[in-house]
């Protein structure tokens, strides 16, 4: 078991290990004074885990209610956000009580934003049930819902009180959900850790706890320096600018992890051709994506990608900050004029330099 302390505006532990979910009752009871708890899940995580979670919380003295949303990105909507707030009010939750997010990124982001705004802030616990949410969205306090204009356009920085990551759940995920999360794991390798890249080559299932813990340590160090995403935290967006365009262009048919994989490969190839990055970096990222059944090539053209990236939050006053790998296990930020975006993306459609000779 690993326990990683996150040092942000609220300090909390991320506990990682096989079977740690069994401690949800005692740990939550030690963190909050109230004994009402609303568990938010989607139809899948409700079916698989809710009964156990309810029993564990009830055994620790909680009165438990449940709010269930359909699985999928479309549930991260303004409608569900309002419904959830009304539900929390109807259940009579007070600021001493808490909300539990039992699910992947959609459940975690929606629940976190509701927790941030209900009564101006109520405690919440994250139980990530996908690899993607375990290594990324459940930690660091970014909460959000989608607006018609784009993903995550309304939200808050609001840290959870506890993150419980049960590796037994993650280990047993369906292959496509697991590989979706591997895109974010490879991202952590490319932006900050050649050790993660090595573990990915060796086999993610065999080194799961170590891999998740290493990703969280990188995120911990970045969040400690820049909780509110004004600078270095943007490194965590490696591949995400094209990825958000790809998700939107596909009508969210292409999952976040797959879009991140494509976006990361595209940015790595562009970095090599812009001479911002050592040759060979893009080829390794592509190789790892293929190892985990992730796509590496973009099906939309550079102009469409650039068009949708115009509404990206990371753009300000005609400028956009992009993340580029520059050597194995390290990335850096570069700011460009927004008009250069299409040309940069075009370079990402060329083969990796090491594959050209
Ligand atoms: N998922 C990117 C971040 O937490 O900043």
mmCIF file of N, CA and C in Angstrom, residues 182 185-187 189 194-207 211 215 284 288 291-292:
data_model
loop_
_atom_site.group_PDB
_atom_site.id
_atom_site.type_symbol
_atom_site.label_atom_id
_atom_site.label_comp_id
_atom_site.label_asym_id
_atom_site.label_seq_id
_atom_site.Cartn_x
_atom_site.Cartn_y
_atom_site.Cartn_z
ATOM 1 N N UNK A 182 -4.083 4.121 -19.757
ATOM 2 C CA UNK A 182 -2.649 4.036 -20.073
ATOM 3 C C UNK A 182 -2.181 5.260 -20.872
ATOM 4 N N UNK A 185 -1.092 7.531 -18.292
ATOM 5 C CA UNK A 185 0.134 7.026 -17.648
ATOM 6 C C UNK A 185 1.346 7.339 -18.546
ATOM 7 N N UNK A 186 1.215 7.042 -19.840
ATOM 8 C CA UNK A 186 2.315 7.333 -20.783
ATOM 9 C C UNK A 186 2.584 8.842 -20.799
ATOM 10 N N UNK A 187 1.509 9.625 -20.693
ATOM 11 C CA UNK A 187 1.664 11.086 -20.627
ATOM 12 C C UNK A 187 2.570 11.478 -19.463
ATOM 13 N N UNK A 189 4.815 9.700 -18.072
ATOM 14 C CA UNK A 189 6.173 9.296 -18.429
ATOM 15 C C UNK A 189 6.820 10.332 -19.337
ATOM 16 N N UNK A 194 11.262 9.102 -16.843
ATOM 17 C CA UNK A 194 11.660 7.982 -17.701
ATOM 18 C C UNK A 194 11.425 6.654 -16.982
ATOM 19 N N UNK A 195 11.343 6.687 -15.611
ATOM 20 C CA UNK A 195 11.049 5.444 -14.872
ATOM 21 C C UNK A 195 9.653 4.930 -15.244
ATOM 22 N N UNK A 196 8.709 5.859 -15.406
ATOM 23 C CA UNK A 196 7.358 5.440 -15.809
ATOM 24 C C UNK A 196 7.414 4.825 -17.205
ATOM 25 N N UNK A 197 8.178 5.426 -18.093
ATOM 26 C CA UNK A 197 8.297 4.865 -19.455
ATOM 27 C C UNK A 197 8.854 3.449 -19.367
ATOM 28 N N UNK A 198 9.875 3.260 -18.523
ATOM 29 C CA UNK A 198 10.458 1.913 -18.374
ATOM 30 C C UNK A 198 9.422 0.919 -17.852
ATOM 31 N N UNK A 199 8.662 1.326 -16.827
ATOM 32 C CA UNK A 199 7.644 0.422 -16.269
ATOM 33 C C UNK A 199 6.575 0.093 -17.319
ATOM 34 N N UNK A 200 6.241 1.074 -18.150
ATOM 35 C CA UNK A 200 5.255 0.824 -19.221
ATOM 36 C C UNK A 200 5.793 -0.220 -20.196
ATOM 37 N N UNK A 201 7.090 -0.152 -20.515
ATOM 38 C CA UNK A 201 7.674 -1.167 -21.398
ATOM 39 C C UNK A 201 7.619 -2.538 -20.722
ATOM 40 N N UNK A 202 7.851 -2.552 -19.403
ATOM 41 C CA UNK A 202 7.914 -3.836 -18.686
ATOM 42 C C UNK A 202 6.524 -4.467 -18.538
ATOM 43 N N UNK A 203 5.490 -3.671 -18.412
ATOM 44 C CA UNK A 203 4.140 -4.218 -18.303
ATOM 45 C C UNK A 203 3.355 -3.538 -17.194
ATOM 46 N N UNK A 204 2.295 -2.840 -17.586
ATOM 47 C CA UNK A 204 1.542 -2.025 -16.623
ATOM 48 C C UNK A 204 0.805 -2.869 -15.592
ATOM 49 N N UNK A 205 0.224 -3.987 -16.012
ATOM 50 C CA UNK A 205 -0.531 -4.795 -15.045
ATOM 51 C C UNK A 205 0.370 -5.299 -13.925
ATOM 52 N N UNK A 206 1.589 -5.697 -14.317
ATOM 53 C CA UNK A 206 2.531 -6.270 -13.344
ATOM 54 C C UNK A 206 3.065 -5.216 -12.387
ATOM 55 N N UNK A 207 3.057 -3.953 -12.788
ATOM 56 C CA UNK A 207 3.672 -2.887 -11.971
ATOM 57 C C UNK A 207 2.641 -1.804 -11.642
ATOM 58 N N UNK A 211 3.238 2.091 -10.700
ATOM 59 C CA UNK A 211 2.972 3.048 -11.775
ATOM 60 C C UNK A 211 2.009 4.141 -11.327
ATOM 61 N N UNK A 215 2.849 8.176 -10.927
ATOM 62 C CA UNK A 215 2.076 9.241 -11.598
ATOM 63 C C UNK A 215 1.573 10.255 -10.568
ATOM 64 N N UNK A 284 9.205 6.470 -29.335
ATOM 65 C CA UNK A 284 8.946 5.700 -28.111
ATOM 66 C C UNK A 284 7.506 5.894 -27.615
ATOM 67 N N UNK A 288 4.781 2.881 -27.220
ATOM 68 C CA UNK A 288 4.033 2.543 -26.006
ATOM 69 C C UNK A 288 2.525 2.631 -26.233
ATOM 70 N N UNK A 291 1.591 -0.507 -27.878
ATOM 71 C CA UNK A 291 1.652 -1.631 -26.930
ATOM 72 C C UNK A 291 0.346 -1.741 -26.127
ATOM 73 N N UNK A 292 -0.253 -0.585 -25.825
ATOM 74 C CA UNK A 292 -1.487 -0.604 -25.035
ATOM 75 C C UNK A 292 -2.727 -0.349 -25.908
#
